[in-house]
Short mmCIF file of C-alpha atoms in Angstrom, two decimals:
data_model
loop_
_atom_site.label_atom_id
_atom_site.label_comp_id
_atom_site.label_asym_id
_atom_site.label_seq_id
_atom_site.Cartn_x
_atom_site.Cartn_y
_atom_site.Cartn_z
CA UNK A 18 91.54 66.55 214.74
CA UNK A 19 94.76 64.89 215.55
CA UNK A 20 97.79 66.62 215.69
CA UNK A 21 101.16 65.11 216.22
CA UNK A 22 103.92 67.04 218.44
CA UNK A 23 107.19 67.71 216.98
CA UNK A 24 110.07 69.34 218.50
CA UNK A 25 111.20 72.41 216.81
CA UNK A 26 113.95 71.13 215.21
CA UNK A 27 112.01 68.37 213.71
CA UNK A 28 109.69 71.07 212.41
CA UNK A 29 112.22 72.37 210.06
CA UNK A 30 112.86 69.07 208.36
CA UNK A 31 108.83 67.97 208.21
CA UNK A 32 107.94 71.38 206.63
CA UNK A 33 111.46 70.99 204.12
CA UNK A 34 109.32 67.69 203.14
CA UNK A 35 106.17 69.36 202.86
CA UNK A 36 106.82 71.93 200.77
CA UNK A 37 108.78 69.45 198.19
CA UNK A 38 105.24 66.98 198.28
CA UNK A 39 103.65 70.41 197.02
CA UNK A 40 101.52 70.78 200.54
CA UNK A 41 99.95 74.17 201.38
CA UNK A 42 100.22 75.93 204.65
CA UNK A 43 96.76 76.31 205.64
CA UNK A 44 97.28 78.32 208.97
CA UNK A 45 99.30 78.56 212.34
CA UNK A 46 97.44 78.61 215.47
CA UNK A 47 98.75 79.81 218.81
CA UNK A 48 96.83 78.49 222.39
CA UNK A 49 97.75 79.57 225.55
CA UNK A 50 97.81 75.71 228.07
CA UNK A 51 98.15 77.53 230.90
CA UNK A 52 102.32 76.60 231.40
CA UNK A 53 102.89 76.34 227.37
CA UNK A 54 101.93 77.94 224.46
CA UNK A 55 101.27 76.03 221.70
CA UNK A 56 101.93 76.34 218.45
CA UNK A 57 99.60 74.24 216.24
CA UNK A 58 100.71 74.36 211.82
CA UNK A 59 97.88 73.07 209.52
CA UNK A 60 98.58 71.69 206.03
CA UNK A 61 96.82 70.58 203.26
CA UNK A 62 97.97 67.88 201.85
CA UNK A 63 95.24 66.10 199.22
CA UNK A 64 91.99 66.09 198.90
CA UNK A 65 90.42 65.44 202.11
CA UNK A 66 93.98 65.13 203.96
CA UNK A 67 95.30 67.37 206.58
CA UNK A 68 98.76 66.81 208.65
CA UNK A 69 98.98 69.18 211.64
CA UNK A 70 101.59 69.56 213.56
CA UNK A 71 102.13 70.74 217.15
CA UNK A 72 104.83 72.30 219.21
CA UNK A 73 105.26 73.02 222.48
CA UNK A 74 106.69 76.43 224.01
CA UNK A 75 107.27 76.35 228.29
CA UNK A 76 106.80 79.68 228.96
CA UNK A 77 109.54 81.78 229.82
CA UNK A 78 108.66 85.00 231.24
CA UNK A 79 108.02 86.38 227.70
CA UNK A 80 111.35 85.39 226.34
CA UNK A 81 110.32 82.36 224.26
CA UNK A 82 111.50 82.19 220.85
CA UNK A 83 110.99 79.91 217.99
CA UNK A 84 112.00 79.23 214.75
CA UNK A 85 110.48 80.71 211.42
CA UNK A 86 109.10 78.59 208.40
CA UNK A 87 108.77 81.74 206.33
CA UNK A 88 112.06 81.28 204.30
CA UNK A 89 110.40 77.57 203.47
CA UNK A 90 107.00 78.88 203.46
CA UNK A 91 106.47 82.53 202.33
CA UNK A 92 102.71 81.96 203.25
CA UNK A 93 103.11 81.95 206.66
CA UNK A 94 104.41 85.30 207.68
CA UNK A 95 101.36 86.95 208.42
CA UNK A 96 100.54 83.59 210.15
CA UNK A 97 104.05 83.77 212.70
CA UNK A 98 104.14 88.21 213.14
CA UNK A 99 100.38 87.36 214.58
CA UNK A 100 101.30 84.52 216.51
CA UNK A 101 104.42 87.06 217.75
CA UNK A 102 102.32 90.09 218.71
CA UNK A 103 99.22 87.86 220.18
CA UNK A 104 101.13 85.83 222.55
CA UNK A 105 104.52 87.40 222.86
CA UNK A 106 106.39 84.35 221.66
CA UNK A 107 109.40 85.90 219.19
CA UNK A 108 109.88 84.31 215.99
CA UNK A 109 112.96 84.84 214.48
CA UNK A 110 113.56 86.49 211.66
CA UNK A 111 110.11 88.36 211.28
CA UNK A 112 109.61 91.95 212.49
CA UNK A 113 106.28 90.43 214.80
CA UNK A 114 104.01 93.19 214.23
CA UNK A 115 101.48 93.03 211.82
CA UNK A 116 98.16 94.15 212.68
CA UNK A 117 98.56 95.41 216.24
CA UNK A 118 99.74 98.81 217.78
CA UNK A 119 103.40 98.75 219.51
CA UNK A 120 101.37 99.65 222.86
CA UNK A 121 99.44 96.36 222.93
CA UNK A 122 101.20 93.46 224.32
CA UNK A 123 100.19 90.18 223.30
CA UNK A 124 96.56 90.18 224.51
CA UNK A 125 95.88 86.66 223.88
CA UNK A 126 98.72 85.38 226.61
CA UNK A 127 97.45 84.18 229.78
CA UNK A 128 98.90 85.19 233.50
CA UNK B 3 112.73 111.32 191.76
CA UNK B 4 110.91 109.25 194.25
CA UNK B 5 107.99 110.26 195.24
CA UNK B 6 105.82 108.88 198.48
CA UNK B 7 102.43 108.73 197.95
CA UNK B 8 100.15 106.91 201.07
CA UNK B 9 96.98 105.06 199.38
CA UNK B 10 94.32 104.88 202.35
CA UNK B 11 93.67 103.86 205.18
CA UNK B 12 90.56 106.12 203.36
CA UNK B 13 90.71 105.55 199.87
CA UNK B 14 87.37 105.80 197.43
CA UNK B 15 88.15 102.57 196.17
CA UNK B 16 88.06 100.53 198.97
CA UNK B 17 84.88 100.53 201.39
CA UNK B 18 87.40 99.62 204.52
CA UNK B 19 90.44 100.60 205.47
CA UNK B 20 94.03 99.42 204.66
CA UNK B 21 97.00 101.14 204.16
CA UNK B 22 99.57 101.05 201.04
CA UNK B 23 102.92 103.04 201.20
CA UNK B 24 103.87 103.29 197.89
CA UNK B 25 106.99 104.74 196.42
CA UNK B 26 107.31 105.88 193.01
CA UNK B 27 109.23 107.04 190.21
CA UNK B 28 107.10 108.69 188.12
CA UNK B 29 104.18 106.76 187.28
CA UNK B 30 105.76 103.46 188.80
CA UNK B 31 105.91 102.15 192.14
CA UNK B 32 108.78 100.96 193.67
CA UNK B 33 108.07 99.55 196.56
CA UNK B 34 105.43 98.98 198.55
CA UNK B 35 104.72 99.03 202.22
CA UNK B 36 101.16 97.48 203.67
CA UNK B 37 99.62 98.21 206.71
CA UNK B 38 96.32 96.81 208.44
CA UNK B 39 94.94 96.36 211.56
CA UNK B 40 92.86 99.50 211.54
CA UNK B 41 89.53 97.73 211.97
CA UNK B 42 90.98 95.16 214.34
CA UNK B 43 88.26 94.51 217.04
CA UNK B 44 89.74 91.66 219.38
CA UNK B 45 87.19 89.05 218.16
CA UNK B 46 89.52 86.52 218.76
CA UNK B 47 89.44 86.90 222.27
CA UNK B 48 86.09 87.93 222.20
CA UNK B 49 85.03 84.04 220.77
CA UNK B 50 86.40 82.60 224.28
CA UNK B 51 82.66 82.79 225.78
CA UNK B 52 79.26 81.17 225.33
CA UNK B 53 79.74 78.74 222.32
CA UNK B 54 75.58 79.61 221.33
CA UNK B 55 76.46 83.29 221.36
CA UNK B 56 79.51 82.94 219.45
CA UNK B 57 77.68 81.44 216.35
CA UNK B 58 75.99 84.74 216.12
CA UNK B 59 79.43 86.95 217.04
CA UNK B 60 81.10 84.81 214.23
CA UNK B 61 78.59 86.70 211.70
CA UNK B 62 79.80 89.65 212.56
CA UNK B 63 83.64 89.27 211.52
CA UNK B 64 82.38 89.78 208.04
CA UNK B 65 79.04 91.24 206.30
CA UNK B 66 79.39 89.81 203.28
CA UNK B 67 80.15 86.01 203.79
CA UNK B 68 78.23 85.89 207.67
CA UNK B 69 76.62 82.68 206.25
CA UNK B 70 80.20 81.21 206.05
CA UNK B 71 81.27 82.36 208.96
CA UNK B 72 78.66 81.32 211.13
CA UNK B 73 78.06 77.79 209.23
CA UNK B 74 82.65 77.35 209.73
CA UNK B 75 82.26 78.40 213.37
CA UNK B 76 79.33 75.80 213.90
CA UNK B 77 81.15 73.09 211.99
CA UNK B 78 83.87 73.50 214.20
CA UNK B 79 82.14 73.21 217.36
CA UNK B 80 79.94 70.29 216.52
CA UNK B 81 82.93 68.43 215.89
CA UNK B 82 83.60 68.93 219.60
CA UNK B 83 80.74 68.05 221.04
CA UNK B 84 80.14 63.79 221.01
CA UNK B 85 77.39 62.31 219.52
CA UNK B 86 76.41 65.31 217.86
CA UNK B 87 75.35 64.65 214.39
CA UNK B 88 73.68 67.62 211.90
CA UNK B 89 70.58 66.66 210.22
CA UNK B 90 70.61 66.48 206.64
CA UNK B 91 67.77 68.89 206.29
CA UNK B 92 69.79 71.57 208.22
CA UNK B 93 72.98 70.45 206.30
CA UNK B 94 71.14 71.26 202.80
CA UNK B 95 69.85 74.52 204.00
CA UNK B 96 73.27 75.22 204.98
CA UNK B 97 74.10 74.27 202.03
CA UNK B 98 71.69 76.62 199.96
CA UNK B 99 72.72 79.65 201.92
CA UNK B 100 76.15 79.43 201.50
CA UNK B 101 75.73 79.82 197.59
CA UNK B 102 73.27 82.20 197.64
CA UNK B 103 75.31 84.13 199.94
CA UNK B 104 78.62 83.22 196.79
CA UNK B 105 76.30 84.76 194.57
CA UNK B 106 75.50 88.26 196.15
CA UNK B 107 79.12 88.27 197.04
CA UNK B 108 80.38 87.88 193.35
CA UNK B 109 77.74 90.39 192.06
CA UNK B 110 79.06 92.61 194.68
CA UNK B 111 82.52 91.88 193.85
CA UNK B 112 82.18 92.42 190.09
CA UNK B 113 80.37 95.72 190.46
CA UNK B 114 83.34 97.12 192.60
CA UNK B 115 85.85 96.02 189.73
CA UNK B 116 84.34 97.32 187.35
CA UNK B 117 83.40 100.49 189.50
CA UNK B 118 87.08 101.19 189.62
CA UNK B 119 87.88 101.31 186.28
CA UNK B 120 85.08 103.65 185.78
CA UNK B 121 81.85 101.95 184.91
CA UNK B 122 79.62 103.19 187.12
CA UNK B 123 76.35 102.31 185.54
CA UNK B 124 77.65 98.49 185.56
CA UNK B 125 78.18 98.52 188.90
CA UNK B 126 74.77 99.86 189.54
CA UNK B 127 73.75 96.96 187.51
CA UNK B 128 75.52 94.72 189.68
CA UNK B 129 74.02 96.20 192.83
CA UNK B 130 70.57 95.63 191.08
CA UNK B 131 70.93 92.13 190.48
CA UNK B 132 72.41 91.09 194.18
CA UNK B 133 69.48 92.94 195.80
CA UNK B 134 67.59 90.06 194.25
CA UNK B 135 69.52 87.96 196.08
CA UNK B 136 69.39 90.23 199.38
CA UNK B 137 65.37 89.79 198.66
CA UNK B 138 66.05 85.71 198.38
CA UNK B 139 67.77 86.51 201.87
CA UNK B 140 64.97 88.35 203.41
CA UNK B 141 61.80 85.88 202.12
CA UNK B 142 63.92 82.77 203.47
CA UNK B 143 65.76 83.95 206.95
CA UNK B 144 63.92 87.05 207.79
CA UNK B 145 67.39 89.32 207.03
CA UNK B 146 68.71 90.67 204.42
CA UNK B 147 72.60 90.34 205.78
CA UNK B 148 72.74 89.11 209.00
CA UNK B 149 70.84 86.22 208.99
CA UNK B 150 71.27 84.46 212.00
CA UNK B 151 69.75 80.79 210.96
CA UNK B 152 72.50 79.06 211.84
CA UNK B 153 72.96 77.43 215.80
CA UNK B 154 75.38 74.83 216.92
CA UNK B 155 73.49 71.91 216.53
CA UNK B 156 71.48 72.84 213.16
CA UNK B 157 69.22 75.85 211.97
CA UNK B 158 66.46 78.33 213.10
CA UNK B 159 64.66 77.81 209.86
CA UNK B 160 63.24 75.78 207.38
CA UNK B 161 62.86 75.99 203.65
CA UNK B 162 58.97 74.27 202.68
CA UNK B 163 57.94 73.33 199.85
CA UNK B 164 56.25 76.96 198.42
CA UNK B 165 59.72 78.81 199.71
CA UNK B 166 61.88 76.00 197.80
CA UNK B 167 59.94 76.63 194.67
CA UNK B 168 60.14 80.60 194.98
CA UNK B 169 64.28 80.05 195.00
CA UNK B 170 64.06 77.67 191.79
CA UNK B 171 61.65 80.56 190.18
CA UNK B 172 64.85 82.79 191.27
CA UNK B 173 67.29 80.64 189.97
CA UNK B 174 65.48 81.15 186.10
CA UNK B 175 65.06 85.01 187.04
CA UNK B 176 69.15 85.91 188.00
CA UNK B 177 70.83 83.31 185.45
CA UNK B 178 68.98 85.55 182.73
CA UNK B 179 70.66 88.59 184.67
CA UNK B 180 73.96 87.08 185.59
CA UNK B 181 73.93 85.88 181.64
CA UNK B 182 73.55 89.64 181.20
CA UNK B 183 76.24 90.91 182.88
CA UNK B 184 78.58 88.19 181.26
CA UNK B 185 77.79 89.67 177.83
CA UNK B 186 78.42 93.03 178.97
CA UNK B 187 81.32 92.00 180.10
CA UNK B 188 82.78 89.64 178.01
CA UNK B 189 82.33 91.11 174.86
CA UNK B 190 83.68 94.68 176.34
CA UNK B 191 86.98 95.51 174.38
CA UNK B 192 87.29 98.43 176.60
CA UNK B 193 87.06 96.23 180.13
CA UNK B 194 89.36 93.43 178.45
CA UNK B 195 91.63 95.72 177.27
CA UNK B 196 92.02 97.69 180.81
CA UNK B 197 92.19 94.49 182.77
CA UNK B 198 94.05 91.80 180.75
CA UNK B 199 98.12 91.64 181.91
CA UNK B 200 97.37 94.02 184.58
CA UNK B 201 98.77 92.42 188.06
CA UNK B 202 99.96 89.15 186.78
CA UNK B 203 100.37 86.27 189.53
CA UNK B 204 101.65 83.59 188.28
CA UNK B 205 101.01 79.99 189.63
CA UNK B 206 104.35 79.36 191.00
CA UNK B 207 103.32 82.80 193.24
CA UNK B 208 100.00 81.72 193.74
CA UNK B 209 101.49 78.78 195.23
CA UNK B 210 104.17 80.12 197.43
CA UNK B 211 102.59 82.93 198.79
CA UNK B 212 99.74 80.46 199.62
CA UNK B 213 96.67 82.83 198.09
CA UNK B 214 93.11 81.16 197.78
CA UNK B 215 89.53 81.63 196.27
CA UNK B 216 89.26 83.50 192.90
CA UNK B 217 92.82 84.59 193.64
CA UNK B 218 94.60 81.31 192.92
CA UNK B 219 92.10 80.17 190.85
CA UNK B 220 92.16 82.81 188.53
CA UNK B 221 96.28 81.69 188.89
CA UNK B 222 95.77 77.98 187.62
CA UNK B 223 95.40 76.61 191.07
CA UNK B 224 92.96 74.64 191.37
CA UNK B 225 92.15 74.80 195.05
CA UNK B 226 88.40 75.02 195.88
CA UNK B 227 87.62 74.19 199.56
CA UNK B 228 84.20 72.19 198.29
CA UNK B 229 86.65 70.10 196.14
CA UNK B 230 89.60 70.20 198.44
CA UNK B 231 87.74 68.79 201.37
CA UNK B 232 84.09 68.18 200.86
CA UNK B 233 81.88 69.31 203.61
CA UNK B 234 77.98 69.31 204.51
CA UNK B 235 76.54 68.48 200.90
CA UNK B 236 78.99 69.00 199.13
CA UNK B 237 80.49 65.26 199.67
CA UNK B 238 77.31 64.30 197.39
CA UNK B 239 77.20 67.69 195.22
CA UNK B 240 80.19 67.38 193.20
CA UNK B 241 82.25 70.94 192.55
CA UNK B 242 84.82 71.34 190.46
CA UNK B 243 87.03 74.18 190.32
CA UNK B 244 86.70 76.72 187.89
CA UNK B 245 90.15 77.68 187.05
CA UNK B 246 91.83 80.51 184.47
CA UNK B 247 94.89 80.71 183.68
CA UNK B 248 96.30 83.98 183.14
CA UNK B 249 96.45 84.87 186.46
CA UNK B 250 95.67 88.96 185.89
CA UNK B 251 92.90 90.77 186.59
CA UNK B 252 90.70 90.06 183.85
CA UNK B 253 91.21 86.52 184.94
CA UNK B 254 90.24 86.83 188.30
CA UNK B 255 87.19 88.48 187.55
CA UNK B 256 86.28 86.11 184.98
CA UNK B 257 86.56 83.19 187.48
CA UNK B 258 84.15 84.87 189.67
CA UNK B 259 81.60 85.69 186.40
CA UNK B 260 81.57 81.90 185.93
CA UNK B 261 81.32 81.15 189.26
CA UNK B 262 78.09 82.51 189.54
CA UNK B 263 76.81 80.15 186.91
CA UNK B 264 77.82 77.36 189.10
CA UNK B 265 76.55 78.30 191.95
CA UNK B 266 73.22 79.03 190.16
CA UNK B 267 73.77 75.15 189.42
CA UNK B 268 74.62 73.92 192.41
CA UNK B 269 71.27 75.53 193.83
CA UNK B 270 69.20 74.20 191.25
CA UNK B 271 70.59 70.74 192.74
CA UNK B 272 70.25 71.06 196.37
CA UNK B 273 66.70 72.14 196.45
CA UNK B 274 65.17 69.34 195.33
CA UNK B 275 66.79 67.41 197.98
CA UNK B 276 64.58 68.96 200.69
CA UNK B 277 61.40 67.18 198.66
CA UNK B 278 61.16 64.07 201.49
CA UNK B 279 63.68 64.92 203.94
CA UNK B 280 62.67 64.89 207.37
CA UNK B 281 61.78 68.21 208.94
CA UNK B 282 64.33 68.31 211.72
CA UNK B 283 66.21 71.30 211.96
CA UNK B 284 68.10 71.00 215.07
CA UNK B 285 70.08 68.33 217.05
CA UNK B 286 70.68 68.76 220.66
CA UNK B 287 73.63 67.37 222.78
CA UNK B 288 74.22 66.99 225.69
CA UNK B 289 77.75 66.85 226.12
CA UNK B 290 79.72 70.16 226.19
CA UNK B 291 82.62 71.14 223.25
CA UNK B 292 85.61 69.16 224.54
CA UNK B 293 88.98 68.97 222.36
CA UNK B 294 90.39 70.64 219.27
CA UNK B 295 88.76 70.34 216.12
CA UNK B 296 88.86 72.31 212.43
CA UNK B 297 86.61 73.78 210.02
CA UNK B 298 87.24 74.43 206.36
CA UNK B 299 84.48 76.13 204.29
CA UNK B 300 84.82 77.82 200.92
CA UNK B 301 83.76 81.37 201.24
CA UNK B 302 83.25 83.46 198.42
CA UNK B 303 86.22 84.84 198.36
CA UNK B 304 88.66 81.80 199.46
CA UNK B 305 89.12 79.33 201.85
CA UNK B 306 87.96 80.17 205.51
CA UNK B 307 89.26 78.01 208.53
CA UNK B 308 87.86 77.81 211.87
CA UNK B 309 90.27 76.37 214.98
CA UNK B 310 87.86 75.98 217.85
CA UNK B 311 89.18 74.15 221.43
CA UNK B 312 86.46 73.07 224.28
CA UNK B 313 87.22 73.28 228.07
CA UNK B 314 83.98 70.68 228.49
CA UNK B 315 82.07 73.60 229.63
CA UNK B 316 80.27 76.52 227.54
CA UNK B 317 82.87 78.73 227.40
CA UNK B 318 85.41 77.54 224.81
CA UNK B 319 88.97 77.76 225.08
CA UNK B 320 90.22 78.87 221.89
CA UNK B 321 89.04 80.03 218.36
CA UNK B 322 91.36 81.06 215.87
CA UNK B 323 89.72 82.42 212.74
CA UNK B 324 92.00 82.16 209.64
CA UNK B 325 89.77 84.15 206.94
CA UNK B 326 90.61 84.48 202.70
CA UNK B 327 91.96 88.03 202.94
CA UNK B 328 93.91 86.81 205.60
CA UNK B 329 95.54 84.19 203.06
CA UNK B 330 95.36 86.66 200.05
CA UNK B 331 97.15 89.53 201.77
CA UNK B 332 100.61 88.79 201.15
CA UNK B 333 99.64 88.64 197.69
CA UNK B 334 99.20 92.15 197.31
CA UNK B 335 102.29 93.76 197.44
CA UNK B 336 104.57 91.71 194.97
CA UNK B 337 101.83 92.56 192.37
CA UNK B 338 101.24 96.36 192.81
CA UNK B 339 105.13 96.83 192.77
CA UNK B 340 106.33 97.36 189.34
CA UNK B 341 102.79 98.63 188.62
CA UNK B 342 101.17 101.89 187.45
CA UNK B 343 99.39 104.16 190.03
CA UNK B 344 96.70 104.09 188.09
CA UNK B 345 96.34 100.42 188.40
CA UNK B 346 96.83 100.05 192.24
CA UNK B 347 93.37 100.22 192.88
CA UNK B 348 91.93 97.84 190.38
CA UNK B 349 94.52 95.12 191.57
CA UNK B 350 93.40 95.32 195.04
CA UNK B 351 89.81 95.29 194.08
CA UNK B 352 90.28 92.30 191.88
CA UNK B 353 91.49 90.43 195.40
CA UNK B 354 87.95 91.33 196.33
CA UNK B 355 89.56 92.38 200.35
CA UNK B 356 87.38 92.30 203.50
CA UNK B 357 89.59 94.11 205.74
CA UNK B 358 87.01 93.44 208.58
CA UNK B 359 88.05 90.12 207.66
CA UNK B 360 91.32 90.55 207.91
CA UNK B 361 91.90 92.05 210.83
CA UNK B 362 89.23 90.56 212.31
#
């Protein structure tokens, strides 16, 4: 699986491009590195065909924050409020709580 | 006057629980407000430990479709591992489980539809036939739900020759039935009439909210995973989508009524591939899951994705399981508002929702 890394800004325009070739968001995936959290975005793009694409979040003490695909994408809001309350990275312009009580804090982030 | 009216978490319509907030005027709702997470176990986190162990945790995020689970999760991780390769006679049985398990999953779905509109004695029906395939389960793995054949590497068991005959002697037996319960329900005026135009999705929906399985299929999207990107034997067992186009209820259903026909089909197909292959079940490596990697399998309800990423030792580093309620969720909202109350609970049973799935 290959999986090329964007910046976030670059995001915005790939996923604009995306949605006009008729590609479907398959999933996001966050990881905790250790110093970063990545966020990995799968799409389907023919049969067969995949493009991923990866960005790259230093962490910041909890205050990271990245930009939504939602108002491209409707299909990935579940997808970015779990990515929000699992590893505390804000995404803006989605409430970030989907599944999990207020009291638990983004159990999937690493000290 | 708007009324409030909170449907679940306990509901008798759904087995798990999931919450709707719905506001109404009268008999319509207004707007609705969804809420899950009430079964949510941590698996995630849970899946960062022995990758052996984990093919057995992965059949636990969901009852129903544990065969796809467990067969995604493996997928995953043998594309990790170097040198690994699955041999065919493992990737066949594979193969046959996953649509036996599609079958008892659409019989099961089915009998809760129609349960919900009221026909009780047709989902008892339902419930009789998929015990067959429970039985099917049982004779071949040794459990009726959990079956825990598959490892990383291959399967526990093999299908012979007497076994592979008893599931073609099946195959006769539950097309009569499934033909059965297509004339029931087909020719039903009363279960067309309560289904057809009730919770429209269109395709341009389907599309943008990103639904899959019967859901978008049943939307004229043609997005099957074993079309969409062919794995195990499915790259030589061609599938083509079975697609409706109304996109309501009755079309969803009806997806999943022909659906069992193919599957029935695709069965009849696989088995005789066993006849010659070599007996190995199981291919060891000796190199540890390193890297990313992906899984895509076609579960019965939807496409189910498995993220899985190796730390070259046997713990793995990350597994992110993306399941089909989990894509079909957002889809439930836009179509129960604007509904009746009386037809809440047949829309979400027509999305056929595993909230253990879900929420994982």
């Amino acid at each position: 699986m290959e999986a090329k890394t964007v910046t976030q800004a670059e995001l915005q325009g790939i996923v604009n491009g995306l949605k006009a070739k008729d590609a479907r968001l398959i999933t996001i995936v966050g990881a905790d590195t250790g110093e970063n959290i990545e966020v990995i975005y799968f799409f389907h793009t023919g049969i067969g065909q995949t493009e991923n694409y990866r960005i790259i979040v230093p962490k910041a003490g909890g205050n990271e924050e990245i930009e939504s695909i939602t108002p491209i994408i409707p299909a990935a809001y579940i997808a970015e409020n779990e990515l929000c309350e699992m590893f505390g990275v804000r995404v803006k312009g989605v409430p970030g709580r989907f599944f999990l009580h207020p009291s638990v804090n983004a159990p999937l982030r690493r000290k | 006057m708007r009324t409030t009216i909170q449907f679940g978490p306990q509901h008798p319509v759904w087995i798990e629980p999931l919450r709707l907030k719905l506001t109404t005027d009268g008999e319509l709702i207004k707007d609705v407000d969804l809420e899950a997470g009430y079964v949510h176990r941590g698996l995630e986190k849970k899946f960062e430990w022995d990758y052996n162990k984990a093919a057995y945790l992965s059949e636990r995020v969901c009852a129903i479709c544990t065969q796809h689970h467990s067969t995604c999760f493996c997928l995953g991780v043998e594309g990790t591992m170097a040198g690994l390769e699955l041999p065919r006679r493992a990737a066949i049985i594979r193969t046959i489980m996953l649509e036996l398990e599609r079958l008892h999953s659409h019989f099961l779905a089915i009998g809760l539809t129609l349960e919900a509109i009221g026909f009780e004695n047709m989902f008892m029906l339902c419930f009789r036939h998929r015990e067959q395939v429970l039985d099917v389960f049982e004779r071949t793995t040794g459990n009726r739900v959990l079956h825990g054949i598959n490892i990383v590497g291959g399967v526990t068991r093999n299908i012979g020759p007497e076994m592979a005959k008893e599931i073609l002697d099946f195959c006769d037996d539950i097309e009569k039935r499934a033909h059965e319960i297509e004339r029931i329900i087909v020719s039903s005026y009363t279960i067309k009439q309560r289904m057809q135009g009730v919770g429209v999705m269109t395709e341009k929906m389907a599309k943008e909210l990103g639904v899959v399985g019967p859901v978008a299929r049943g939307s004229n999207v043609p997005y099957d995973v074993r079309h969409a990107a062919p794995h195990l034997l499915y790259r030589e067992v061609k599938v083509t989508p079975i697609v409706e186009k109304d996109g309501d209820c009755w079309a969803r259903s009806l997806v999943r009524v022909r659906e069992l026909f193919q599957s029935i089909d695709l069965i009849r197909q696989l088995v005789p591939l066993l006849d010659g292959t070599p007996d190995e079940l199981f291919a060891k490596s000796k190199a540890m899951p390193e890297g990313e990697n992906i899984a895509r399998v076609e579960a019965p309800r939807g496409e189910l994705f498995y993220y899985v990423r190796g730390k070259k030792s046997k713990e793995l580093d990350r597994v992110k399981v993306r399941t089909s309620t989990y894509g079909n969720g957002l889809g439930i909202a836009p179509l129960i508002k604007g509904s009746h109350i009386a037809d809440v609970g047949l829309i979400t049973i027509t999305f056929d929702p595993c909230i253990g799935c879900f929420d994982r």
